[in-house]
mmCIF file of C-alpha atoms and ligand atoms in Angstrom:
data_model
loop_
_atom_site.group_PDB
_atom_site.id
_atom_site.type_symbol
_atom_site.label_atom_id
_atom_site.label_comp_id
_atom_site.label_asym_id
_atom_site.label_seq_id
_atom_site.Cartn_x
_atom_site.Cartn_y
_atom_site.Cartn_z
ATOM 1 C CA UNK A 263 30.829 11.299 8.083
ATOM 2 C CA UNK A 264 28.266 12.585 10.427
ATOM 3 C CA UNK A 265 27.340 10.518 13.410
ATOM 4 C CA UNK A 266 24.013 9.336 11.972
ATOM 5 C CA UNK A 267 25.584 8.308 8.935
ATOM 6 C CA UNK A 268 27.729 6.024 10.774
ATOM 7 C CA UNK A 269 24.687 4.961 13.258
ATOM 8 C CA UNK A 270 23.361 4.011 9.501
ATOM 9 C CA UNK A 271 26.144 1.813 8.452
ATOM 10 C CA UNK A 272 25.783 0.237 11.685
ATOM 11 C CA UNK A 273 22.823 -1.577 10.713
ATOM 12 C CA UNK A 274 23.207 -3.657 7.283
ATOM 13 C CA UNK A 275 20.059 -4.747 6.377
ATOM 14 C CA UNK A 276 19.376 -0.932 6.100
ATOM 15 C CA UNK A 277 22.563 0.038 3.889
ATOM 16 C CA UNK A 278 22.068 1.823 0.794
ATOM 17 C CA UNK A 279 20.671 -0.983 -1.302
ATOM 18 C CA UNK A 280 16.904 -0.071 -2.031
ATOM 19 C CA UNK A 281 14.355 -2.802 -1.514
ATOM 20 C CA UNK A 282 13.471 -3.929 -4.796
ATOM 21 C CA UNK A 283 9.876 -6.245 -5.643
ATOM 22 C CA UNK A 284 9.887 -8.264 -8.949
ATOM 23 C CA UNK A 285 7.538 -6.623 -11.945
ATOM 24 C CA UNK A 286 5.874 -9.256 -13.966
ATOM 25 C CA UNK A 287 3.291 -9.111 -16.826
ATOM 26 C CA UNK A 288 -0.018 -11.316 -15.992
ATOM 27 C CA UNK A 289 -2.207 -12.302 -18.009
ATOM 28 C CA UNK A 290 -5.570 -14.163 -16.006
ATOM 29 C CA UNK A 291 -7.832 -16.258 -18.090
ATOM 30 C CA UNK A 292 -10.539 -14.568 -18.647
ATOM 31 C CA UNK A 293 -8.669 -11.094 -19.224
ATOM 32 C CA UNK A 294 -7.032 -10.838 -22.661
ATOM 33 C CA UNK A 295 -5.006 -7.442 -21.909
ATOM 34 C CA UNK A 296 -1.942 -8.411 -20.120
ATOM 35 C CA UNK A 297 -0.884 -5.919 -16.953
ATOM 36 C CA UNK A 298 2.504 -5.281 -14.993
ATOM 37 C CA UNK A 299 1.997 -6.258 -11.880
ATOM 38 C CA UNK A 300 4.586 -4.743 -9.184
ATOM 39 C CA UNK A 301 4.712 -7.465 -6.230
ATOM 40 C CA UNK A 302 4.735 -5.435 -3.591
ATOM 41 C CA UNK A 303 3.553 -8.045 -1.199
ATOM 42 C CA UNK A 304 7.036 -9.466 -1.534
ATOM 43 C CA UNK A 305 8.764 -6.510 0.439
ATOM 44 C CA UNK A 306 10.030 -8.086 4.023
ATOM 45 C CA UNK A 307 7.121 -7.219 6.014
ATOM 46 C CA UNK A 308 4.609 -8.325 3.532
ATOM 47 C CA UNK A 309 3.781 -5.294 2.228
ATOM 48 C CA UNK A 310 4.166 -1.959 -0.030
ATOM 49 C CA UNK A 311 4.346 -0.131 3.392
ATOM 50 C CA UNK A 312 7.865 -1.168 4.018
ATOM 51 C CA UNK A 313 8.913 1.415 1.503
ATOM 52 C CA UNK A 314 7.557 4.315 2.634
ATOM 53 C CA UNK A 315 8.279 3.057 6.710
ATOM 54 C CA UNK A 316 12.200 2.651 5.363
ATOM 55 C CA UNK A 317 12.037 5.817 3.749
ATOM 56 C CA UNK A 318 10.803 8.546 6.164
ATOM 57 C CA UNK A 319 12.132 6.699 9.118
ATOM 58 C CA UNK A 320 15.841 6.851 7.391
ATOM 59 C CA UNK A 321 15.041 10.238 6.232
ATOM 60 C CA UNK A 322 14.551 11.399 9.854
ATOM 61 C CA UNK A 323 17.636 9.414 11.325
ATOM 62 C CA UNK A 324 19.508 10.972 8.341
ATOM 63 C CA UNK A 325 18.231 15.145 8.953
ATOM 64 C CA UNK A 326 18.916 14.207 13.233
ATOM 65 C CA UNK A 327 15.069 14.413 13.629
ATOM 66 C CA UNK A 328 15.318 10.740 14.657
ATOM 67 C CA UNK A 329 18.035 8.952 17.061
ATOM 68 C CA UNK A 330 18.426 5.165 18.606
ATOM 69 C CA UNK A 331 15.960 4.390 21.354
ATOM 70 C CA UNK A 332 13.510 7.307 20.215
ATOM 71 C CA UNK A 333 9.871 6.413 20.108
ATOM 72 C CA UNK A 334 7.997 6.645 16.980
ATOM 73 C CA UNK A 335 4.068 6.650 16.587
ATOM 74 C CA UNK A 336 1.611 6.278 13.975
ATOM 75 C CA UNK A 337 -2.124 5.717 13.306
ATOM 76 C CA UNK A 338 -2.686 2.677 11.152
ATOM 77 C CA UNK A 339 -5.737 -0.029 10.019
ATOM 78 C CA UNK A 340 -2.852 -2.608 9.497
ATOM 79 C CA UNK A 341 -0.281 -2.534 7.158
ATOM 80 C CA UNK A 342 1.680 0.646 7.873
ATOM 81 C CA UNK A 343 1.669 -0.459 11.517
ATOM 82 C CA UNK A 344 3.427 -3.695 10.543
ATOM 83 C CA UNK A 345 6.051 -1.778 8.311
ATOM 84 C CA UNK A 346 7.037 0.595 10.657
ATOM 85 C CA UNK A 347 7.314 -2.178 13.510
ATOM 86 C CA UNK A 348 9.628 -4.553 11.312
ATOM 87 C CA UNK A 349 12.078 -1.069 10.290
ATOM 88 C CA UNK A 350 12.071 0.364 13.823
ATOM 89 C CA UNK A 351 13.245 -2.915 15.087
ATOM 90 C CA UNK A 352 15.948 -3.154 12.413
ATOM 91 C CA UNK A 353 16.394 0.305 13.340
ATOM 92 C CA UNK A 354 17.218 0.417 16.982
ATOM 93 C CA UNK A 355 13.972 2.758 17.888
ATOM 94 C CA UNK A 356 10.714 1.826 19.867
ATOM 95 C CA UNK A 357 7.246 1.707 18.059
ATOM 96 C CA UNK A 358 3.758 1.971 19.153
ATOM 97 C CA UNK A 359 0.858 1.242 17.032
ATOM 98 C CA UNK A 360 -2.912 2.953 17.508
ATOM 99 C CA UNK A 361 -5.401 1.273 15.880
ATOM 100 C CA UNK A 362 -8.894 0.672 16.114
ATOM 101 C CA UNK A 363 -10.455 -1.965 17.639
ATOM 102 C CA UNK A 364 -11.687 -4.476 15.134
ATOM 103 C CA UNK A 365 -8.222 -5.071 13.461
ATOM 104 C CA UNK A 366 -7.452 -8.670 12.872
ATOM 105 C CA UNK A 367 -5.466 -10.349 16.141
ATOM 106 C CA UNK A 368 -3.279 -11.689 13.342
ATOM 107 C CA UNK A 369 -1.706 -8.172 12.837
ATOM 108 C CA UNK A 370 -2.220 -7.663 16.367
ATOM 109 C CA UNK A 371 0.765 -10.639 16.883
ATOM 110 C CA UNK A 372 2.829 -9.670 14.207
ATOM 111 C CA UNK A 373 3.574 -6.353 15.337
ATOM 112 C CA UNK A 374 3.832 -7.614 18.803
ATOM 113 C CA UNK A 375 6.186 -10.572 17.492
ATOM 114 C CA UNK A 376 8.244 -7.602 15.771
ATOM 115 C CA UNK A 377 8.768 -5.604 19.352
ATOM 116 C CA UNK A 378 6.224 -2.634 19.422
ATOM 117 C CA UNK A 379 3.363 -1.944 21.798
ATOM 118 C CA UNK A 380 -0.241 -1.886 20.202
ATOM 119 C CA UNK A 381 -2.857 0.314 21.857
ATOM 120 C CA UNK A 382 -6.528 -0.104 20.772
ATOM 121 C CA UNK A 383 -8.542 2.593 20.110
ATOM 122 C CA UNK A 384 -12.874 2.231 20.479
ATOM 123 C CA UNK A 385 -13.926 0.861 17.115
ATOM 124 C CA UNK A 386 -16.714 2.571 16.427
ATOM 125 C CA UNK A 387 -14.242 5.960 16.111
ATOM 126 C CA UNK A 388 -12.606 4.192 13.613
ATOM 127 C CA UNK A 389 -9.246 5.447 12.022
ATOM 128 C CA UNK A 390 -10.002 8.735 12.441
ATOM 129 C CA UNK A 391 -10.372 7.997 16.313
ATOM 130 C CA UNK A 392 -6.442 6.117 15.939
ATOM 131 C CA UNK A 393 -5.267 9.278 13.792
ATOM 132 C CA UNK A 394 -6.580 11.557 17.245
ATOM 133 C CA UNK A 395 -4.789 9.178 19.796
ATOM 134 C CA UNK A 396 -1.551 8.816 17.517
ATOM 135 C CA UNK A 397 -1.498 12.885 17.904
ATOM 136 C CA UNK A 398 -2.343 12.450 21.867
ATOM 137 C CA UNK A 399 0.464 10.111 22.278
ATOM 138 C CA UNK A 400 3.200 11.926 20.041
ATOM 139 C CA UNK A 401 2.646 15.384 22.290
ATOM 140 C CA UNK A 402 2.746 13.495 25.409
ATOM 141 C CA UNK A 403 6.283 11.352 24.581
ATOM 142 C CA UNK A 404 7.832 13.428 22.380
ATOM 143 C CA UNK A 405 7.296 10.739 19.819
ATOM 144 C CA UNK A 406 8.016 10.699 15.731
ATOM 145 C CA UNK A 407 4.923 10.631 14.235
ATOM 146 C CA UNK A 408 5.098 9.688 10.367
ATOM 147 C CA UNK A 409 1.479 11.096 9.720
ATOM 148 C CA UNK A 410 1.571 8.770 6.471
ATOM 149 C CA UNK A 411 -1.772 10.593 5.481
ATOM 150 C CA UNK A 412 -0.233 13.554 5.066
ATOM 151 C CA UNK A 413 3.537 12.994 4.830
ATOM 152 C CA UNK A 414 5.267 13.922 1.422
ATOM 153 C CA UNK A 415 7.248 11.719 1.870
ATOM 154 C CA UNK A 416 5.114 9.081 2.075
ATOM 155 C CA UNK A 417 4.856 9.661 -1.956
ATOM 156 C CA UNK A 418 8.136 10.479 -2.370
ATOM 157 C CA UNK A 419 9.171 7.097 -1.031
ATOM 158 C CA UNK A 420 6.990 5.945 -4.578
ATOM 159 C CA UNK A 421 8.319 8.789 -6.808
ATOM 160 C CA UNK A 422 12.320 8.295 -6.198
ATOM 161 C CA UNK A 423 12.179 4.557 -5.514
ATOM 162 C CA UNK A 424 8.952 2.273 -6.587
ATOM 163 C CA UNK A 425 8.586 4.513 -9.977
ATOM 164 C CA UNK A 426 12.525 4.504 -10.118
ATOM 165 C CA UNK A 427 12.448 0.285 -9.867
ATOM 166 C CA UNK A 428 9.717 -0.281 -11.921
ATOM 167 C CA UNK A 429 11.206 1.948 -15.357
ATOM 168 C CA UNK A 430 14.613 -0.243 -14.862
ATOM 169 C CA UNK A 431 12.235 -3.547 -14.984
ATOM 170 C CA UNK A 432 9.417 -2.676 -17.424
ATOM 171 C CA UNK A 433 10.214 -4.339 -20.806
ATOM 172 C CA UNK A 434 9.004 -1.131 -22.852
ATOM 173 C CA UNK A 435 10.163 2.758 -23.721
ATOM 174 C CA UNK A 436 7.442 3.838 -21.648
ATOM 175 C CA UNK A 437 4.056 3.660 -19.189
ATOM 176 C CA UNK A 438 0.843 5.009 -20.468
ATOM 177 C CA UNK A 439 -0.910 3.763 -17.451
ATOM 178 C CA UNK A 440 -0.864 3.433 -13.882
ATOM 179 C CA UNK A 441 -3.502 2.245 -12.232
ATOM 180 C CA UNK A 442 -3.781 2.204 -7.506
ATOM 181 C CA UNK A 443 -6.414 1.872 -4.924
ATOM 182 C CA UNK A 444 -5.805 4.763 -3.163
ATOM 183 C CA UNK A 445 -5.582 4.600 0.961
ATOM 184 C CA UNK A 446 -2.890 7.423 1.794
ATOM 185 C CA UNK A 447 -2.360 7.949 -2.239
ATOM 186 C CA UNK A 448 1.259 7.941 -1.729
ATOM 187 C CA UNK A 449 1.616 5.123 -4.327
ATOM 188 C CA UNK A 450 -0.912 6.591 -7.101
ATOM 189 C CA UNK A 451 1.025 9.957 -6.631
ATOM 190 C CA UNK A 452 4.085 9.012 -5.803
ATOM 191 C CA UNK A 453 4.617 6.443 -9.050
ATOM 192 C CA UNK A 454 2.480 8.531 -11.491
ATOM 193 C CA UNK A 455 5.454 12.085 -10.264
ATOM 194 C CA UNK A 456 8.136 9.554 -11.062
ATOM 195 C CA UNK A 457 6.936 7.929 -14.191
ATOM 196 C CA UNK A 458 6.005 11.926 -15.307
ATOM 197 C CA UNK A 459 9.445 12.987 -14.289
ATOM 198 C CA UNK A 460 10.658 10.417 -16.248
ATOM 199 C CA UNK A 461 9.188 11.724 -19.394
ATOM 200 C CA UNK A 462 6.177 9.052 -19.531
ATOM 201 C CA UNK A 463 3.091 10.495 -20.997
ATOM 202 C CA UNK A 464 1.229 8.477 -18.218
ATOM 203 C CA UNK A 465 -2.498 8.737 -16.806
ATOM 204 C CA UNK A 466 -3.289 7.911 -13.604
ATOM 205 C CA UNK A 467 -6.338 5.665 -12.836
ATOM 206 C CA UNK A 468 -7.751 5.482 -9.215
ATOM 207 C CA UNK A 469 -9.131 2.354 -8.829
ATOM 208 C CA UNK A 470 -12.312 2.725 -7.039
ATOM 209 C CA UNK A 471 -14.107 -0.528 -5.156
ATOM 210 C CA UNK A 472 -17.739 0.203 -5.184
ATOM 211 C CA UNK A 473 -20.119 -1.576 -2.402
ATOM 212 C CA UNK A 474 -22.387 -3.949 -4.325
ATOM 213 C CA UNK A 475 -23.821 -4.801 -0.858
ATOM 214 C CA UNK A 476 -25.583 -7.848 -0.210
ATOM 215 C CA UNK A 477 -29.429 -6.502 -1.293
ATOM 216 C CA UNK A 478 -29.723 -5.385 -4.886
ATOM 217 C CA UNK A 479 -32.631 -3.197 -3.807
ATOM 218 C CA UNK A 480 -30.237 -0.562 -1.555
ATOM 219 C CA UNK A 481 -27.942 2.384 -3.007
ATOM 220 C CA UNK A 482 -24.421 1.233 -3.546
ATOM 221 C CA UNK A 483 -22.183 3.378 -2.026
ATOM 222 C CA UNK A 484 -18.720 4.169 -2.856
ATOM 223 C CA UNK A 485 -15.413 3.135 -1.619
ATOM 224 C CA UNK A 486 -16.677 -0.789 -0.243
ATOM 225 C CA UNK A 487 -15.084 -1.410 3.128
ATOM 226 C CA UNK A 488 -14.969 -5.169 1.846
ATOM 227 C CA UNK A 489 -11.570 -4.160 0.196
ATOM 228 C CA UNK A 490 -9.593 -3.120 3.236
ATOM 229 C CA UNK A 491 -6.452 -0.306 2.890
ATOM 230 C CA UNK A 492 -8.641 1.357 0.273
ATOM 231 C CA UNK A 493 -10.216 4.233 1.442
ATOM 232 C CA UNK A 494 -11.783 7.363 1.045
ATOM 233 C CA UNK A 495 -11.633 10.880 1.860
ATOM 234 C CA UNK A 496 -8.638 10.540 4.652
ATOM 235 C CA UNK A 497 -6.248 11.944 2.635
ATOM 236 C CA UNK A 498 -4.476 15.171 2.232
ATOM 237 C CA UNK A 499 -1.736 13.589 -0.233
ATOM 238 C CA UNK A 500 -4.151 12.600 -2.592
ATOM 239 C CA UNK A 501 -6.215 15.762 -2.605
ATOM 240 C CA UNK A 502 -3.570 18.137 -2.950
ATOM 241 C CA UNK A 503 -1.713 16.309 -5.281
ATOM 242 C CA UNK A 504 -1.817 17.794 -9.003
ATOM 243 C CA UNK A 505 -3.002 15.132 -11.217
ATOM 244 C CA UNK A 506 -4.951 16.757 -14.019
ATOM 245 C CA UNK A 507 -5.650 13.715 -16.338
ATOM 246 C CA UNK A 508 -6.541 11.658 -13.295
ATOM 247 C CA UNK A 509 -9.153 8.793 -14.475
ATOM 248 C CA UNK A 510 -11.561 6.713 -12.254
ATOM 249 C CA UNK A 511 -12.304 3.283 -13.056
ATOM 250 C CA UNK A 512 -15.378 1.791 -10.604
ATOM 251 C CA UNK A 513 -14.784 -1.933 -9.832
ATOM 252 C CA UNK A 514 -17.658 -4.112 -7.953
ATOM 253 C CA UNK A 515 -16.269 -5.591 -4.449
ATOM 254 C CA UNK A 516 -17.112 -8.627 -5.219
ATOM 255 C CA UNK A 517 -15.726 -9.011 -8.592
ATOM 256 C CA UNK A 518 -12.920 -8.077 -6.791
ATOM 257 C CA UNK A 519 -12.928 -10.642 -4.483
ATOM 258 C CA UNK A 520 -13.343 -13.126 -6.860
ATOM 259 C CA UNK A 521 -10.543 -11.871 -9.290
ATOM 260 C CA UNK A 522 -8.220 -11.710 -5.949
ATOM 261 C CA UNK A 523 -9.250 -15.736 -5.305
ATOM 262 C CA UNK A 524 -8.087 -15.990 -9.513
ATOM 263 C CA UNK A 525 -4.992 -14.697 -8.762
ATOM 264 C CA UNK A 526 -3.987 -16.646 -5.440
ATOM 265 C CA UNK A 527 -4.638 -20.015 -7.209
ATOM 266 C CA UNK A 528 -2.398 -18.443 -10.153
ATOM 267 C CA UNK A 529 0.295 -18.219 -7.638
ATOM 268 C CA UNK A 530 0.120 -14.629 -6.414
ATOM 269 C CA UNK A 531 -0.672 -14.712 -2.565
ATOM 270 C CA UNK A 532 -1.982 -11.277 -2.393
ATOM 271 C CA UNK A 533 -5.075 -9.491 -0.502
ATOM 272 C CA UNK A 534 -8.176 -8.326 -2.175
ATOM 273 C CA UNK A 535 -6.799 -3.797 -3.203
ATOM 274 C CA UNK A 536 -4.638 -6.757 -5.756
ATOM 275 C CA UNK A 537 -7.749 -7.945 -7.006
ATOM 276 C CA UNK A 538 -8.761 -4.176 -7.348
ATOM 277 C CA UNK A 539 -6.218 -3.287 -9.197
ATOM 278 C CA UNK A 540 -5.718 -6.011 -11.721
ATOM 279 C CA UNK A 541 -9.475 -5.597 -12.616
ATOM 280 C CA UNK A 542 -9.186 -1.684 -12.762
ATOM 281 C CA UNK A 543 -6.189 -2.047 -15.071
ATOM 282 C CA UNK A 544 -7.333 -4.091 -17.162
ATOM 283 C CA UNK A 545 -10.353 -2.464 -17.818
ATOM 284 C CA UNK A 546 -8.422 0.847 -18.549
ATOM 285 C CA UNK A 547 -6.717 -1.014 -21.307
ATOM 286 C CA UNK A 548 -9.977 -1.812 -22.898
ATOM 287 C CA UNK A 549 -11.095 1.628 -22.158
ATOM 288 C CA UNK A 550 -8.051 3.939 -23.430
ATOM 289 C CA UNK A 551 -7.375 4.735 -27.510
ATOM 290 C CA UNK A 552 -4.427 3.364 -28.344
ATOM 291 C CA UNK A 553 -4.459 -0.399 -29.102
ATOM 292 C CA UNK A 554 -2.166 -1.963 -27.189
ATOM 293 C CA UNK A 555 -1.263 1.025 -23.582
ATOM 294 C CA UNK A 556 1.342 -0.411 -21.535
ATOM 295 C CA UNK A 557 -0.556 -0.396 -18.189
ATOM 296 C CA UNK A 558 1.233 -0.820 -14.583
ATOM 297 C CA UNK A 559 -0.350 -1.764 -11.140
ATOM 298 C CA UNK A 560 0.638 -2.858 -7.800
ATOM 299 C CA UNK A 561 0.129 -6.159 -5.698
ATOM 300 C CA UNK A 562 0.018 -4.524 -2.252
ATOM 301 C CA UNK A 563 -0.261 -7.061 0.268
ATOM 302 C CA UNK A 564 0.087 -10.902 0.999
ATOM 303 C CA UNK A 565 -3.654 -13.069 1.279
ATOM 304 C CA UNK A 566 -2.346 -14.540 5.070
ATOM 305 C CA UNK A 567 -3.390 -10.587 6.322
ATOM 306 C CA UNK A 568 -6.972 -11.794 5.114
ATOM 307 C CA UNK A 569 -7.576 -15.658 6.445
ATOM 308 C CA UNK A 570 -10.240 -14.402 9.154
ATOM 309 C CA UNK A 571 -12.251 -12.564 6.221
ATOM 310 C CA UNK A 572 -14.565 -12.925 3.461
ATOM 311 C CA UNK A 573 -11.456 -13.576 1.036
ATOM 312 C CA UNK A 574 -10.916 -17.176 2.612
ATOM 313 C CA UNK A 575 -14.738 -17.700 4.432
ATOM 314 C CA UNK A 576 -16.640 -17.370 1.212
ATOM 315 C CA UNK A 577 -14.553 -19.334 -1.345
ATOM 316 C CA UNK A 578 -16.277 -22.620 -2.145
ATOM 317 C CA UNK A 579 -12.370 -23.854 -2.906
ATOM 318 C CA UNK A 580 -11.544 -23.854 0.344
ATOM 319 C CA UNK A 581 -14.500 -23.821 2.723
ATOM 320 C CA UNK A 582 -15.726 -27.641 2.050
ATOM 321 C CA UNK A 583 -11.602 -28.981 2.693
HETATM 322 N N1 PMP B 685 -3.937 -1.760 -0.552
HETATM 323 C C1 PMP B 685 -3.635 -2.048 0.702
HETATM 324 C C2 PMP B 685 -3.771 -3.429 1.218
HETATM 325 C C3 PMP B 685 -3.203 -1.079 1.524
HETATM 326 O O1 PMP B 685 -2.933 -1.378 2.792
HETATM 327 C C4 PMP B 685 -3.069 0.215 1.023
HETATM 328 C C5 PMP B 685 -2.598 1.269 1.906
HETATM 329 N N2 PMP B 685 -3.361 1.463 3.073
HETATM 330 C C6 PMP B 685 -3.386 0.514 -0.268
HETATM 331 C C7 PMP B 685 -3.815 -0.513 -1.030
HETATM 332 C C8 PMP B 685 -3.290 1.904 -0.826
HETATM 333 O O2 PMP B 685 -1.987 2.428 -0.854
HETATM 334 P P1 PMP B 685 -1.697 3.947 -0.527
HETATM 335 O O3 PMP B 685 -1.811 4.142 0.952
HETATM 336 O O4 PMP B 685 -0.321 4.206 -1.013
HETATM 337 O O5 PMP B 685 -2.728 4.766 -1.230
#
């Protein structure tokens, strides 16, 4: 047993056990095709993050590239951030966070309340300005920097666990669909390598949030910022990856929105990419061949990330109480 192996069994909550996220077929009124729905907002931190913060961090402690006390760093609009804070604490190793100003104070405090040290980059540079400083700070300390925009791993974390969890769960022989927002794409490539490793004849289907905008009379433009972790154009996983029957489905922002509000009151707590993807996927049902494809998505994120957002300050359920 090498010594990081035994620094490893040091710390329970990270002993071999995967984290593991319930898989459940919903059906919303309204919707007639019913969808898997992985609840990744059910992972300890809140978030789908915590598996690909578990796995590159371990990884590195695993390979020596990573000891106790060693600082890691990483550019993040929110959720990765709050991941990586949560494992390095349970991991003995000091985090700092770099994200643009702008970012809710809520996940400002949580990381905080986890033990890391948040440093604000000018808004306006947004997360490409965090991605520059994360680089800064990693050459000046020496840090760990994940890179989770362009770290295999990132994906791989999907492909040998999330993919792995959900064919153990899923009720049928196979998955003809697999529908993500993508941010980093490490869950739309990771899930789709393991489901195709597995043998599963699957397509992936980006979900894409378009910007309906407030006035009818202005060009939409893609990728709506009103659907935050979704993003384009940042990533290298995504556009390297080899996905030849890769399918787009475009989904309205605010339909979104709304669909996200349909599932909190059915008793999934998530943020609006859940919303996303629930539409997206069911839509791909409608649109694919067969009669009846088996389609899987992912629940990313918990709604209390969103309560100082258009999610909560728009719904006519809860603004009037
Ligand atoms: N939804 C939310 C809330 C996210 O934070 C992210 C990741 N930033 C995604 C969806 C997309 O996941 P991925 O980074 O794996 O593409």
């Amino acid at each position: 047993m090498d010594s990081n192996t035994t620094i490893m069994n040091q710390l329970p909550q990270f002993s071999s056990s995967r984290l593991t996220t319930p898989l459940v077929c919903v059906s919303l009124p309204g919707y007639d095709s019913p969808v898997w729905c992985k609840l990744e907002y059910l992972n300890p931190s809140g978030s789908t993050k915590d598996r690909i913060a578990r796995y590159i961090l371990t990884k590195a402690m695993r390979q020596g590239e990573l000891s106790l006390g060693d600082v890691v760093v990483e550019a993040s609009s929110g959720s990765t951030s709050i991941a990586l804070a949560l494992a390095c604490a349970q991991l003995g190793l000091s985090f700092v966070a770099v994200m643009p100003e702008g970012v809710s104070n809520e996940r400002v405090m949580i990381i905080r309340a986890y033990g890391a040290d948040v440093e604000l980059t000018p808004g306006a540079d947004g997360i490409g300005g965090a991605i520059g400083r994360a680089q800064q700070l990693a050459t000046e300390r020496g840090a760990f920097w994940p890179q989770q925009f362009s770290n295999p791993d990132n994906a791989n974390a999907h492909r040998y666990e999330t993919a792995q969890e959900i064919l153990s769960q899923i009720a049928t022989d196979s998955v003809d669909l697999f529908v993500s927002g993508v941010g980093t794409g490490g869950t739309l490539v990771g899930v789709t390598q393991g489901l195709d490793d597995a043998g599963c004849d699957v397509t992936p289907i980006l979900a894409r949030p378009i910007d309906t905008g407030l006035m009818a009379d202005v060009e939409c433009s893609s990728f709506s910022g009103r659907i935050p972790g979704v993003v384009d154009g940042l990533s290298t996983i995504f556009a390297s990856a080899d996905l030849p029957n890769l399918k787009e489905i475009e989904v309205s922002d605010s339909e979104a929105i709304e669909v996200t509000r349909q599932l909190i009151r059915s008793g999934f707590p998530v943020g609006p990419s859940s919303g996303l993807n629930y539409l997206a996927a069911v839509r791909a049902i409608e649109q694919h061949p067969s009669p009846a494809p088996v389609a899987v998505t992912v629940f990313p994120d918990r709604m209390e990330r969103y309560f100082s957002t258009e999610l909560f300050a728009n719904n006519p359920t809860t603004s009037n109480s």
